[in-house]
Tab-separated table of C-alpha atoms in Angstrom:
chain	number	residue	atom	x	y	z
A	27	MET	CA	-51.546	-3.535	-14.042
A	28	LYS	CA	-49.621	-3.978	-10.953
A	29	LYS	CA	-46.705	-6.357	-10.673
A	30	GLN	CA	-47.774	-9.637	-9.128
A	31	THR	CA	-45.930	-10.277	-5.943
A	32	TYR	CA	-44.803	-13.462	-4.303
A	33	GLU	CA	-46.650	-12.751	-1.061
A	34	GLU	CA	-50.072	-11.898	-2.888
A	35	SER	CA	-49.544	-15.022	-5.039
A	36	ILE	CA	-48.952	-17.376	-2.269
A	37	LYS	CA	-51.728	-15.854	-0.242
A	38	LYS	CA	-54.002	-16.386	-3.266
A	39	LEU	CA	-53.008	-19.838	-3.594
A	40	GLU	CA	-53.623	-20.585	-0.067
A	41	ASP	CA	-57.074	-19.337	-0.418
A	42	ILE	CA	-57.557	-21.443	-3.641
A	43	VAL	CA	-56.436	-24.597	-1.657
A	44	LYS	CA	-58.900	-23.802	1.190
A	45	THR	CA	-61.710	-23.302	-1.241
A	46	LEU	CA	-60.952	-26.382	-3.127
A	47	GLU	CA	-60.566	-28.582	-0.014
A	48	GLU	CA	-63.828	-27.385	1.282
A	49	GLY	CA	-65.422	-28.934	-2.076
A	50	SER	CA	-68.281	-26.426	-2.042
A	51	LYS	CA	-67.891	-25.133	-5.523
A	52	PRO	CA	-69.344	-26.658	-8.650
A	53	LEU	CA	-67.181	-28.737	-11.007
A	54	GLU	CA	-66.575	-25.869	-13.572
A	55	GLU	CA	-65.472	-23.445	-10.878
A	56	THR	CA	-63.316	-26.350	-9.199
A	57	LEU	CA	-61.553	-26.839	-12.384
A	58	LYS	CA	-61.058	-23.185	-13.161
A	59	LEU	CA	-59.614	-22.746	-9.519
A	60	PHE	CA	-57.380	-25.770	-10.009
A	61	GLU	CA	-56.108	-24.052	-13.258
A	62	GLU	CA	-55.546	-20.780	-11.419
A	63	GLY	CA	-53.853	-22.402	-8.455
A	64	THR	CA	-51.504	-24.452	-10.661
A	65	LYS	CA	-50.534	-21.057	-12.485
A	66	LEU	CA	-49.960	-19.338	-9.102
A	67	ALA	CA	-47.803	-22.378	-7.895
A	68	VAL	CA	-45.697	-22.181	-11.067
A	69	PHE	CA	-45.373	-18.465	-10.714
A	70	CYS	CA	-44.262	-18.761	-7.029
A	71	SER	CA	-41.880	-21.576	-7.668
A	72	SER	CA	-40.323	-19.558	-10.504
A	73	CYS	CA	-40.089	-16.486	-8.191
A	74	LEU	CA	-38.023	-18.630	-5.790
A	75	ASP	CA	-36.020	-20.411	-8.571
A	76	ASN	CA	-35.011	-17.152	-10.378
A	77	ALA	CA	-34.596	-15.019	-7.232
A	78	GLU	CA	-31.263	-13.340	-6.990
A	79	GLN	CA	-30.348	-11.305	-4.130
A	80	ARG	CA	-30.441	-7.614	-4.849
A	81	ILE	CA	-28.859	-5.122	-2.427
A	82	ILE	CA	-29.588	-1.351	-2.870
A	83	GLU	CA	-28.985	1.667	-0.754
A	84	LEU	CA	-31.893	3.567	0.964
A	85	SER	CA	-30.627	6.758	-0.512
A	86	SER	CA	-30.943	5.619	-4.028
A	87	LEU	CA	-34.604	4.771	-3.529
A	88	GLU	CA	-35.094	8.161	-1.898
A	89	SER	CA	-33.637	9.907	-4.944
A	90	GLY	CA	-35.661	7.668	-7.282
A	91	GLU	CA	-32.596	6.290	-9.060
A	92	ASN	CA	-33.574	2.866	-8.766
A	93	ALA	CA	-35.849	2.116	-11.620
A	94	ASP	CA	-37.696	-0.862	-10.092
A	95	ALA	CA	-38.249	0.648	-6.884
A	96	GLU	CA	-42.014	0.826	-7.472
X	15	MET	CA	-2.256	42.540	52.325
X	16	THR	CA	0.184	44.258	54.600
X	17	ALA	CA	-1.776	46.818	56.424
X	18	PRO	CA	-5.451	46.383	57.636
X	19	SER	CA	-7.861	48.104	55.469
X	20	VAL	CA	-11.624	48.127	54.716
X	21	LEU	CA	-12.889	45.947	51.845
X	22	SER	CA	-16.081	45.956	50.228
X	23	VAL	CA	-18.009	42.741	50.197
X	24	SER	CA	-17.414	42.387	46.454
X	25	GLN	CA	-13.671	42.725	47.115
X	26	LEU	CA	-13.867	40.184	49.864
X	27	ASN	CA	-15.736	37.679	47.782
X	28	THR	CA	-13.443	38.340	44.727
X	29	TYR	CA	-10.505	37.748	46.984
X	30	ILE	CA	-11.753	34.522	48.514
X	31	LYS	CA	-12.642	33.310	44.991
X	32	SER	CA	-9.138	33.889	43.723
X	33	ILE	CA	-7.572	31.971	46.640
X	34	ILE	CA	-10.047	29.006	46.257
X	35	ASP	CA	-9.613	29.033	42.429
X	36	GLY	CA	-6.017	29.058	42.783
X	37	ASP	CA	-6.095	25.878	45.004
X	38	MET	CA	-5.175	23.002	42.635
X	39	ASN	CA	-6.486	20.472	45.137
X	40	LEU	CA	-9.973	21.977	44.543
X	41	ALA	CA	-9.592	22.307	40.822
X	42	ASN	CA	-10.492	18.576	40.078
X	43	ILE	CA	-12.053	16.759	42.901
X	44	PHE	CA	-14.346	13.873	43.396
X	45	VAL	CA	-17.178	14.202	45.976
X	46	CYS	CA	-19.653	11.610	47.002
X	47	GLY	CA	-23.117	12.503	48.737
X	48	GLU	CA	-26.873	12.285	48.417
X	49	ILE	CA	-28.619	14.895	46.122
X	50	SER	CA	-31.260	16.890	47.918
X	51	ASN	CA	-33.150	20.178	46.935
X	52	PHE	CA	-32.656	19.198	43.280
X	53	THR	CA	-33.923	21.810	40.836
X	54	ASP	CA	-33.785	21.829	36.918
X	55	HIS	CA	-34.038	25.503	36.015
X	56	TYR	CA	-36.881	25.568	33.494
X	57	ARG	CA	-35.212	28.337	31.282
X	58	THR	CA	-31.390	27.779	31.433
X	59	GLY	CA	-31.438	24.175	32.014
X	60	HIS	CA	-28.838	24.147	34.718
X	61	PHE	CA	-29.081	21.773	37.665
X	62	TYR	CA	-28.994	23.097	41.139
X	63	PHE	CA	-28.859	20.927	44.218
X	64	THR	CA	-27.336	20.218	47.509
X	65	LEU	CA	-24.921	17.333	48.061
X	66	LYS	CA	-25.028	16.094	51.700
X	67	ASP	CA	-23.940	13.329	54.055
X	68	LYS	CA	-24.811	12.679	57.424
X	69	ASP	CA	-23.331	15.630	58.881
X	70	SER	CA	-23.021	18.350	56.438
X	71	SER	CA	-23.930	19.676	52.819
X	72	VAL	CA	-22.330	21.642	49.975
X	73	ARG	CA	-24.027	23.548	47.297
X	74	ALA	CA	-23.639	22.057	43.800
X	75	VAL	CA	-24.470	23.282	40.303
X	76	MET	CA	-24.230	21.564	37.108
X	77	PHE	CA	-24.514	23.643	33.973
X	78	ARG	CA	-26.534	22.444	30.960
X	79	THR	CA	-23.591	21.945	28.713
X	80	ALA	CA	-22.349	19.272	31.317
X	81	ASN	CA	-25.648	17.802	32.313
X	82	GLN	CA	-26.744	17.143	28.783
X	83	ARG	CA	-24.186	14.379	28.695
X	84	LEU	CA	-25.645	12.716	31.577
X	85	LYS	CA	-27.107	9.147	30.825
X	86	PHE	CA	-29.337	9.246	33.787
X	87	ARG	CA	-31.561	11.881	35.428
X	88	PRO	CA	-30.583	12.971	38.943
X	89	GLU	CA	-33.236	12.732	41.585
X	90	ASN	CA	-33.365	13.694	45.267
X	91	GLY	CA	-32.131	10.899	47.662
X	92	MET	CA	-29.784	9.588	45.055
X	93	ASN	CA	-26.259	8.790	46.011
X	94	VAL	CA	-23.842	10.228	43.513
X	95	ILE	CA	-20.194	10.523	42.696
X	96	ALA	CA	-19.496	14.023	41.256
X	97	ARG	CA	-16.277	15.261	39.648
X	98	GLY	CA	-15.797	18.850	39.471
X	99	ARG	CA	-14.007	22.020	40.920
X	100	ILE	CA	-14.806	24.215	43.851
X	101	SER	CA	-15.353	27.984	43.203
X	102	VAL	CA	-17.248	31.045	44.758
X	103	PHE	CA	-20.466	32.498	43.676
X	104	GLU	CA	-19.403	36.086	44.358
X	105	ARG	CA	-23.089	37.414	44.610
X	106	ASP	CA	-23.843	35.333	47.537
X	107	GLY	CA	-20.423	34.625	49.035
X	108	GLN	CA	-21.217	31.023	48.701
X	109	TYR	CA	-18.681	28.450	47.712
X	110	GLN	CA	-20.181	25.626	45.560
X	111	LEU	CA	-19.283	22.532	43.698
X	112	TYR	CA	-19.241	23.049	39.923
X	113	ILE	CA	-19.719	19.488	38.528
X	114	ASP	CA	-18.527	18.309	35.172
X	115	ASP	CA	-19.633	14.831	35.448
X	116	MET	CA	-21.498	12.646	37.822
X	117	GLN	CA	-22.672	9.185	38.129
X	118	PRO	CA	-24.650	7.115	40.642
X	119	ASP	CA	-22.779	5.703	43.425
X	120	GLY	CA	-23.121	1.932	43.345
X	121	LEU	CA	-24.539	1.079	39.953
X	122	GLY	CA	-22.630	2.353	36.884
X	123	ALA	CA	-24.226	5.278	35.418
X	124	LEU	CA	-25.314	3.497	32.227
X	125	ASN	CA	-26.692	0.603	34.189
X	126	PHE	CA	-28.627	3.179	36.061
X	127	ALA	CA	-29.744	5.181	33.077
X	128	PHE	CA	-30.874	1.828	31.395
X	129	GLU	CA	-32.992	0.929	34.527
X	130	GLN	CA	-34.482	4.434	34.670
X	131	LEU	CA	-35.377	4.549	30.928
X	132	LYS	CA	-36.735	1.073	31.013
X	133	ASN	CA	-38.924	1.770	33.896
X	134	LYS	CA	-40.224	4.946	32.209
X	135	LEU	CA	-41.015	3.356	28.997
X	136	ALA	CA	-42.446	0.281	30.534
X	137	ALA	CA	-44.885	2.476	32.434
X	138	GLU	CA	-45.891	4.279	29.191
X	139	GLY	CA	-46.705	0.921	27.778
X	140	LEU	CA	-44.122	0.993	25.169
X	141	PHE	CA	-43.227	-2.555	25.734
X	142	ASP	CA	-46.735	-3.993	25.746
X	143	GLN	CA	-47.363	-7.079	23.622
X	144	ASN	CA	-50.454	-5.620	22.096
X	145	ARG	CA	-48.293	-2.742	20.384
X	146	LYS	CA	-46.121	-5.489	18.669
X	147	LYS	CA	-46.835	-5.430	14.865
X	148	ALA	CA	-46.765	-8.669	12.950
X	149	ILE	CA	-43.580	-9.465	11.190
X	150	PRO	CA	-44.578	-10.104	7.433
X	151	LYS	CA	-44.230	-13.726	6.355
X	152	TYR	CA	-42.851	-12.958	2.925
X	153	PRO	CA	-41.219	-9.616	2.921
X	154	GLU	CA	-40.169	-8.208	-0.530
X	155	ARG	CA	-38.023	-5.459	0.892
X	156	ILE	CA	-35.812	-5.809	3.880
X	157	GLY	CA	-34.590	-2.566	5.390
X	158	VAL	CA	-31.222	-2.911	7.232
X	159	ILE	CA	-30.064	-0.315	9.626
X	160	THR	CA	-26.662	-1.068	10.757
X	161	SER	CA	-22.923	-0.086	10.297
X	162	PRO	CA	-21.697	-0.577	6.706
X	163	THR	CA	-18.401	-1.962	7.828
X	164	GLY	CA	-19.445	-4.239	10.739
X	165	ALA	CA	-19.730	-8.072	10.741
X	166	ALA	CA	-23.566	-7.587	11.280
X	167	ILE	CA	-24.359	-6.471	7.870
X	168	GLN	CA	-22.427	-9.312	6.190
X	169	ASP	CA	-24.052	-11.894	8.468
X	170	ILE	CA	-27.471	-10.373	7.581
X	171	ILE	CA	-26.931	-10.477	3.820
X	172	ASN	CA	-25.355	-13.958	3.885
X	173	VAL	CA	-28.472	-15.240	5.706
X	174	LEU	CA	-31.015	-13.516	3.518
X	175	SER	CA	-29.249	-14.556	0.344
X	176	ARG	CA	-29.366	-18.201	1.629
X	177	ARG	CA	-32.822	-18.207	2.977
X	178	PHE	CA	-34.880	-15.921	0.789
X	179	PRO	CA	-33.029	-14.234	-2.015
X	180	LEU	CA	-36.485	-13.073	-3.292
X	181	ALA	CA	-36.454	-10.099	-0.837
X	182	ARG	CA	-34.602	-7.036	-1.719
X	183	ILE	CA	-32.133	-5.684	0.939
X	184	ILE	CA	-32.254	-2.099	1.493
X	185	ARG	CA	-29.265	-0.897	3.395
X	186	CYS	CA	-29.092	2.266	5.264
X	187	PRO	CA	-25.635	2.638	6.801
X	188	VAL	CA	-25.380	4.457	9.946
X	189	GLN	CA	-22.868	4.754	12.872
X	190	VAL	CA	-23.782	2.238	15.695
X	191	GLN	CA	-21.635	3.799	18.575
X	192	GLY	CA	-20.566	7.157	19.493
X	193	THR	CA	-22.574	10.171	20.006
X	194	SER	CA	-23.839	10.636	16.330
X	195	ALA	CA	-24.993	6.899	16.433
X	196	ALA	CA	-28.544	7.536	17.948
X	197	PRO	CA	-29.368	10.363	15.925
X	198	GLN	CA	-28.414	8.609	12.748
X	199	ILE	CA	-30.492	5.490	13.577
X	200	VAL	CA	-33.481	7.614	14.488
X	201	ASP	CA	-33.085	9.508	11.200
X	202	ALA	CA	-32.855	6.073	9.177
X	203	ILE	CA	-35.832	4.593	10.802
X	204	GLN	CA	-37.911	7.847	9.886
X	205	ARG	CA	-36.653	7.889	6.397
X	206	PHE	CA	-37.662	4.334	5.782
X	207	ASN	CA	-41.148	5.159	7.226
X	208	ALA	CA	-41.364	8.402	5.273
X	209	GLY	CA	-41.404	6.516	1.925
X	210	SER	CA	-42.607	3.103	3.189
X	211	TYR	CA	-39.403	1.721	1.560
X	212	ALA	CA	-39.293	-1.650	3.390
X	213	ASP	CA	-41.653	-4.162	4.631
X	214	VAL	CA	-39.639	-4.898	7.674
X	215	LEU	CA	-36.800	-3.286	9.160
X	216	ILE	CA	-33.669	-4.906	11.094
X	217	VAL	CA	-32.071	-2.401	13.191
X	218	GLY	CA	-28.808	-3.575	15.121
X	219	ARG	CA	-25.153	-4.246	15.413
X	220	GLY	CA	-22.797	-6.805	16.604
X	221	GLY	CA	-21.655	-7.272	20.070
X	222	GLY	CA	-19.931	-4.914	22.184
X	223	SER	CA	-19.621	-3.331	25.573
X	224	LEU	CA	-22.392	-1.641	27.282
X	225	GLU	CA	-20.985	1.798	26.135
X	226	GLU	CA	-20.570	0.568	22.628
X	227	LEU	CA	-24.119	-0.695	22.594
X	228	TRP	CA	-25.279	2.423	24.258
X	229	ALA	CA	-27.013	4.051	21.280
X	230	PHE	CA	-29.572	1.333	21.279
X	231	ASN	CA	-30.533	2.292	24.912
X	232	GLU	CA	-31.229	6.011	23.937
X	233	GLU	CA	-34.730	7.138	24.453
X	234	SER	CA	-34.781	8.723	20.962
X	235	VAL	CA	-33.984	5.380	19.286
X	236	ALA	CA	-36.677	3.726	21.446
X	237	ARG	CA	-39.239	6.090	20.670
X	238	ALA	CA	-38.332	5.980	16.918
X	239	VAL	CA	-38.602	2.163	17.101
X	240	SER	CA	-41.939	2.289	18.812
X	241	GLY	CA	-43.196	4.768	16.452
X	242	SER	CA	-42.198	3.113	13.244
X	243	LYS	CA	-45.152	1.878	11.165
X	244	ILE	CA	-42.822	-0.705	9.499
X	245	PRO	CA	-42.339	-3.541	11.811
X	246	VAL	CA	-38.846	-3.375	13.490
X	247	ILE	CA	-36.727	-6.567	14.411
X	248	SER	CA	-33.996	-5.500	16.779
X	249	ALA	CA	-30.735	-7.196	16.634
X	250	VAL	CA	-28.165	-5.934	19.002
X	251	GLY	CA	-25.148	-7.647	20.276
X	252	HIS	CA	-25.202	-11.249	21.252
X	253	GLU	CA	-27.722	-13.547	22.867
X	254	THR	CA	-27.204	-12.135	26.313
X	255	ASP	CA	-27.198	-8.408	25.711
X	256	PHE	CA	-30.573	-6.724	26.151
X	257	THR	CA	-31.145	-3.195	25.053
X	258	ILE	CA	-34.118	-0.852	25.362
X	259	CYS	CA	-34.437	-1.143	21.612
X	260	ASP	CA	-34.953	-4.835	22.115
X	261	PHE	CA	-37.853	-4.220	24.518
X	262	VAL	CA	-39.653	-1.839	22.170
X	263	ALA	CA	-39.007	-3.573	18.864
X	264	ASP	CA	-42.008	-5.659	17.370
X	265	LEU	CA	-39.555	-8.686	17.619
X	266	ARG	CA	-36.145	-9.226	19.299
X	267	ALA	CA	-33.599	-11.227	17.635
X	268	PRO	CA	-30.483	-12.519	19.722
X	269	THR	CA	-27.978	-11.702	16.915
X	270	PRO	CA	-28.183	-9.956	13.609
X	271	SER	CA	-27.877	-13.419	11.655
X	272	ALA	CA	-30.934	-14.406	13.802
X	273	ALA	CA	-32.765	-11.325	12.829
X	274	ALA	CA	-32.413	-12.087	9.158
X	275	GLU	CA	-33.590	-15.629	9.726
X	276	LEU	CA	-36.793	-14.421	11.803
X	277	ALA	CA	-37.520	-11.926	8.868
X	278	THR	CA	-37.649	-14.457	6.131
X	279	PRO	CA	-39.035	-17.874	5.388
X	280	GLU	CA	-36.786	-20.637	4.349
X	281	ILE	CA	-36.588	-20.954	0.531
X	282	PHE	CA	-36.490	-24.771	0.458
X	283	GLU	CA	-39.428	-24.961	2.908
X	284	GLN	CA	-41.237	-22.602	0.712
X	285	LYS	CA	-40.647	-24.824	-2.308
X	286	SER	CA	-41.921	-27.793	-0.639
X	287	TYR	CA	-44.900	-25.870	0.734
X	288	ILE	CA	-45.846	-24.748	-2.782
X	289	THR	CA	-45.231	-28.248	-4.036
X	290	ALA	CA	-47.592	-29.554	-1.017
X	291	MET	CA	-50.403	-26.882	-2.092
X	292	ARG	CA	-50.231	-27.956	-5.674
X	293	TYR	CA	-50.665	-31.465	-4.755
X	294	ARG	CA	-53.618	-30.376	-2.472
X	295	CYS	CA	-55.007	-28.348	-5.452
X	296	GLY	CA	-54.811	-31.682	-7.568
X	297	LYS	CA	-56.058	-33.852	-4.997
X	298	SER	CA	-59.120	-31.600	-4.272
X	299	VAL	CA	-59.955	-31.576	-8.208
X	300	GLN	CA	-59.747	-35.360	-8.220
X	301	ASP	CA	-61.780	-35.868	-5.185
X	302	GLU	CA	-64.425	-33.674	-6.893
X	303	ILE	CA	-64.299	-35.404	-10.143
X	304	ARG	CA	-64.623	-38.656	-8.209
X	305	HIS	CA	-67.649	-37.339	-6.350
X	306	GLN	CA	-69.208	-36.063	-9.512
X	307	ARG	CA	-68.492	-39.605	-11.255
X	308	GLU	CA	-70.158	-41.359	-8.267
X	309	ARG	CA	-72.986	-38.987	-8.485
X	310	LEU	CA	-73.273	-39.776	-12.231
X	311	SER	CA	-73.271	-43.541	-11.680
X	312	ARG	CA	-75.774	-43.276	-9.013
X	313	LEU	CA	-78.057	-41.564	-11.545
X	314	GLN	CA	-77.032	-44.105	-14.215
X	315	ALA	CA	-77.920	-46.776	-11.965
X	316	SER	CA	-81.431	-45.585	-11.645
X	317	PRO	CA	-84.240	-47.793	-13.072
X	318	GLY	CA	-85.394	-45.125	-15.346
X	319	LEU	CA	-82.112	-45.146	-17.079
X	320	THR	CA	-81.413	-48.860	-16.837
X	321	SER	CA	-84.379	-50.334	-18.758
X	322	PRO	CA	-86.398	-47.866	-20.646
X	323	VAL	CA	-88.692	-50.678	-21.969
X	324	MET	CA	-89.949	-51.181	-18.394
X	325	VAL	CA	-90.887	-47.556	-18.280
X	326	ILE	CA	-92.603	-47.892	-21.505
X	327	GLU	CA	-94.245	-51.113	-20.405
X	328	SER	CA	-95.595	-49.252	-17.433
X	329	TYR	CA	-97.001	-46.456	-19.509
X	330	ARG	CA	-98.523	-49.199	-21.837
X	331	GLN	CA	-100.144	-50.742	-18.831
X	332	ARG	CA	-101.559	-47.641	-17.702
X	333	LEU	CA	-102.838	-47.071	-21.280
X	334	ASP	CA	-104.239	-50.461	-21.359
X	335	GLY	CA	-106.117	-49.775	-18.132
X	336	TYR	CA	-107.678	-46.736	-19.580
X	337	LEU	CA	-108.652	-48.506	-22.557
X	338	SER	CA	-110.258	-51.334	-20.922
X	339	SER	CA	-112.319	-49.043	-18.391
X	340	MET	CA	-113.285	-47.045	-21.444
X	341	GLN	CA	-114.521	-50.131	-22.990
X	342	ALA	CA	-116.193	-51.259	-20.007
X	343	CYS	CA	-118.200	-48.133	-19.718
X	344	LEU	CA	-119.269	-48.290	-23.508
X	345	ASP	CA	-120.355	-51.960	-22.886
X	346	MET	CA	-122.149	-50.946	-19.934
X	347	LYS	CA	-123.896	-48.157	-22.100
X	348	ILE	CA	-124.802	-50.500	-24.819
X	349	SER	CA	-126.160	-53.256	-22.654
X	350	GLY	CA	-128.377	-50.971	-20.868
X	351	GLY	CA	-129.712	-49.708	-24.054
X	352	ARG	CA	-130.436	-53.284	-25.049
X	353	ASN	CA	-132.444	-53.885	-21.869
X	354	THR	CA	-134.369	-50.876	-22.252
X	355	LEU	CA	-135.169	-51.801	-25.701
X	356	ALA	CA	-136.299	-55.373	-24.867
X	357	VAL	CA	-138.447	-53.962	-22.149
X	358	LEU	CA	-140.020	-51.422	-24.670
X	359	SER	CA	-140.479	-54.038	-27.258
X	360	SER	CA	-142.251	-56.461	-25.059
X	361	LYS	CA	-144.502	-53.748	-23.993
X	362	LEU	CA	-145.135	-52.924	-27.508
X	363	ASP	CA	-145.624	-56.318	-28.297
X	364	THR	CA	-148.390	-56.649	-25.772
X	365	LEU	CA	-150.183	-53.546	-27.031
X	366	SER	CA	-150.048	-54.844	-30.731
X	367	PRO	CA	-153.663	-55.146	-32.206
X	368	LEU	CA	-152.471	-58.140	-34.098
X	369	LYS	CA	-152.080	-59.984	-30.719
X	370	VAL	CA	-155.905	-59.227	-29.979
X	371	LEU	CA	-156.856	-60.604	-33.286
X	372	GLY	CA	-154.902	-63.830	-32.366
X	373	ARG	CA	-157.291	-64.207	-29.633
X	374	GLY	CA	-160.426	-64.197	-32.261
X	375	TYR	CA	-161.229	-60.336	-32.140
X	376	ALA	CA	-161.804	-58.521	-35.316
X	377	LEU	CA	-161.238	-55.030	-36.450
X	378	ALA	CA	-164.104	-53.243	-38.692
X	379	TYR	CA	-163.307	-50.462	-40.810
X	380	CYS	CA	-165.486	-48.245	-42.832
X	381	SER	CA	-163.560	-46.238	-45.580
X	382	GLY	CA	-160.365	-47.050	-43.866
X	383	THR	CA	-161.624	-45.674	-40.331
X	384	LEU	CA	-161.717	-48.187	-37.570
X	385	LEU	CA	-165.294	-48.501	-36.378
X	386	HIS	CA	-165.926	-48.266	-32.402
X	387	ASP	CA	-169.676	-47.217	-32.822
X	388	ALA	CA	-172.353	-49.151	-34.822
X	389	ALA	CA	-174.053	-45.845	-35.281
X	390	ALA	CA	-171.240	-44.866	-37.413
X	391	VAL	CA	-172.483	-46.744	-40.337
X	392	GLU	CA	-175.807	-47.080	-42.289
X	393	PRO	CA	-177.382	-50.195	-43.343
X	394	GLY	CA	-176.127	-50.948	-46.870
X	395	SER	CA	-172.762	-49.346	-46.057
X	396	ASP	CA	-169.759	-51.601	-47.219
X	397	ILE	CA	-167.367	-52.291	-44.527
X	398	GLU	CA	-164.057	-54.212	-44.261
X	399	VAL	CA	-163.307	-56.721	-41.537
X	400	LYS	CA	-159.915	-57.675	-40.543
X	401	LEU	CA	-159.426	-61.142	-38.994
X	402	GLU	CA	-156.280	-62.691	-37.456
X	403	LYS	CA	-155.737	-64.217	-40.964
X	404	GLY	CA	-157.179	-62.459	-43.873
X	405	LYS	CA	-160.047	-59.940	-44.490
X	406	LEU	CA	-163.801	-59.928	-45.298
X	407	PHE	CA	-165.459	-57.300	-47.434
X	408	CYS	CA	-169.181	-57.037	-46.181
X	409	SER	CA	-172.340	-55.247	-46.657
X	410	VAL	CA	-174.108	-54.024	-43.584
X	411	LYS	CA	-177.624	-55.506	-43.464
X	412	SER	CA	-178.916	-53.630	-40.307
X	413	VAL	CA	-177.529	-51.536	-37.524
X	414	GLU	CA	-178.336	-51.941	-33.812
X	415	LYS	CA	-177.188	-48.970	-32.074
X	416	GLN	CA	-176.275	-48.857	-28.650
X	417	ASN	CA	-176.894	-45.745	-26.484
């Protein structure tokens, strides 16, 4: 599975908030969305809290040395 | 040349050339004039033209090796100051100005070149707003193309670490001034694009003179920036410095630090944004629950649920109604039957032979058969006579027949 990114997560969270605020979903789905939204918010927060600046060189990406370079 | 002698044309020209070449006053001169008859030799790349003023003109040539260094492109009618030497083109017996360097008279050469390239690229539409790519809101990988030793890289790293440490910084060190700067910058932009190694690129350097910033005014850099699929933020020099790179970039930052700020969201703002969204999620759910609760209580308040007895009563009433109408139907049937019976009974009653006997009539039977005709019996027969009360057993004395 692809690694969850901050950007994707926060976009999904924004969508969920929008859907929830429209109030058009049945209760079960609302609760499910709420649960998912909360998880995403926790994930995003932890991304920010745990972020440590990483600096690498382009040349290392090109030679594939950097293990976490997707 | 002591005695007059006949020279060939070639000898003459060679001699003239040697004199002119030997004159140190002509070896390095500055000449100003207007360019005319400009030709850019398509094969050799040499420039040939005439420099003229109001009254006279001189042939001029600028070889490719020299003209490649020009930052601007000469045009007819342009006033220039040329530096070079005078020599003779022996074949034509023509003396010419061999130009080593040249700059536009009036404006500096760089300023001139800047304006020329700016106009050219603007005409091609490279600065159009609709070409600008959006800068991603939450970049994961920020490519930084700048000098590894300058202040710019440090400023950028500082700002990125403070604002959005989530993003990875991918450095690509390049020279930012001198002749190899432009090709290195172009190469870096292309390498980032080749592997899609970044979500956004910051290309720039700290402040400097126009000459020092020149790489960012090179056409090759401008074309690499505008051709980049990855959005580019240009960050060259200070607030007041504008470069061609700034115009073609998707976003111009006044300084390298500002570029780092423009490339990223602020982490504290992000945190409060997430908190706000969490709150909104929760609120929506609470609203929904309240809404459902209201819906439920509206249903609960409906008469059907508040007093079931009433509902049963109403059913009972309806049932009673059915029962009584059924009863009524039955009663009607019975009383109808009774009436019919009474009518029939009274009719029967009037017809009863006993009633006739009551009025004094008598019935006569012979051998159990009711007699209607006297001829049915013979004198001497025994007959039975029934009266209202009791019977007579008689013998017939005589018979009077009636015809």
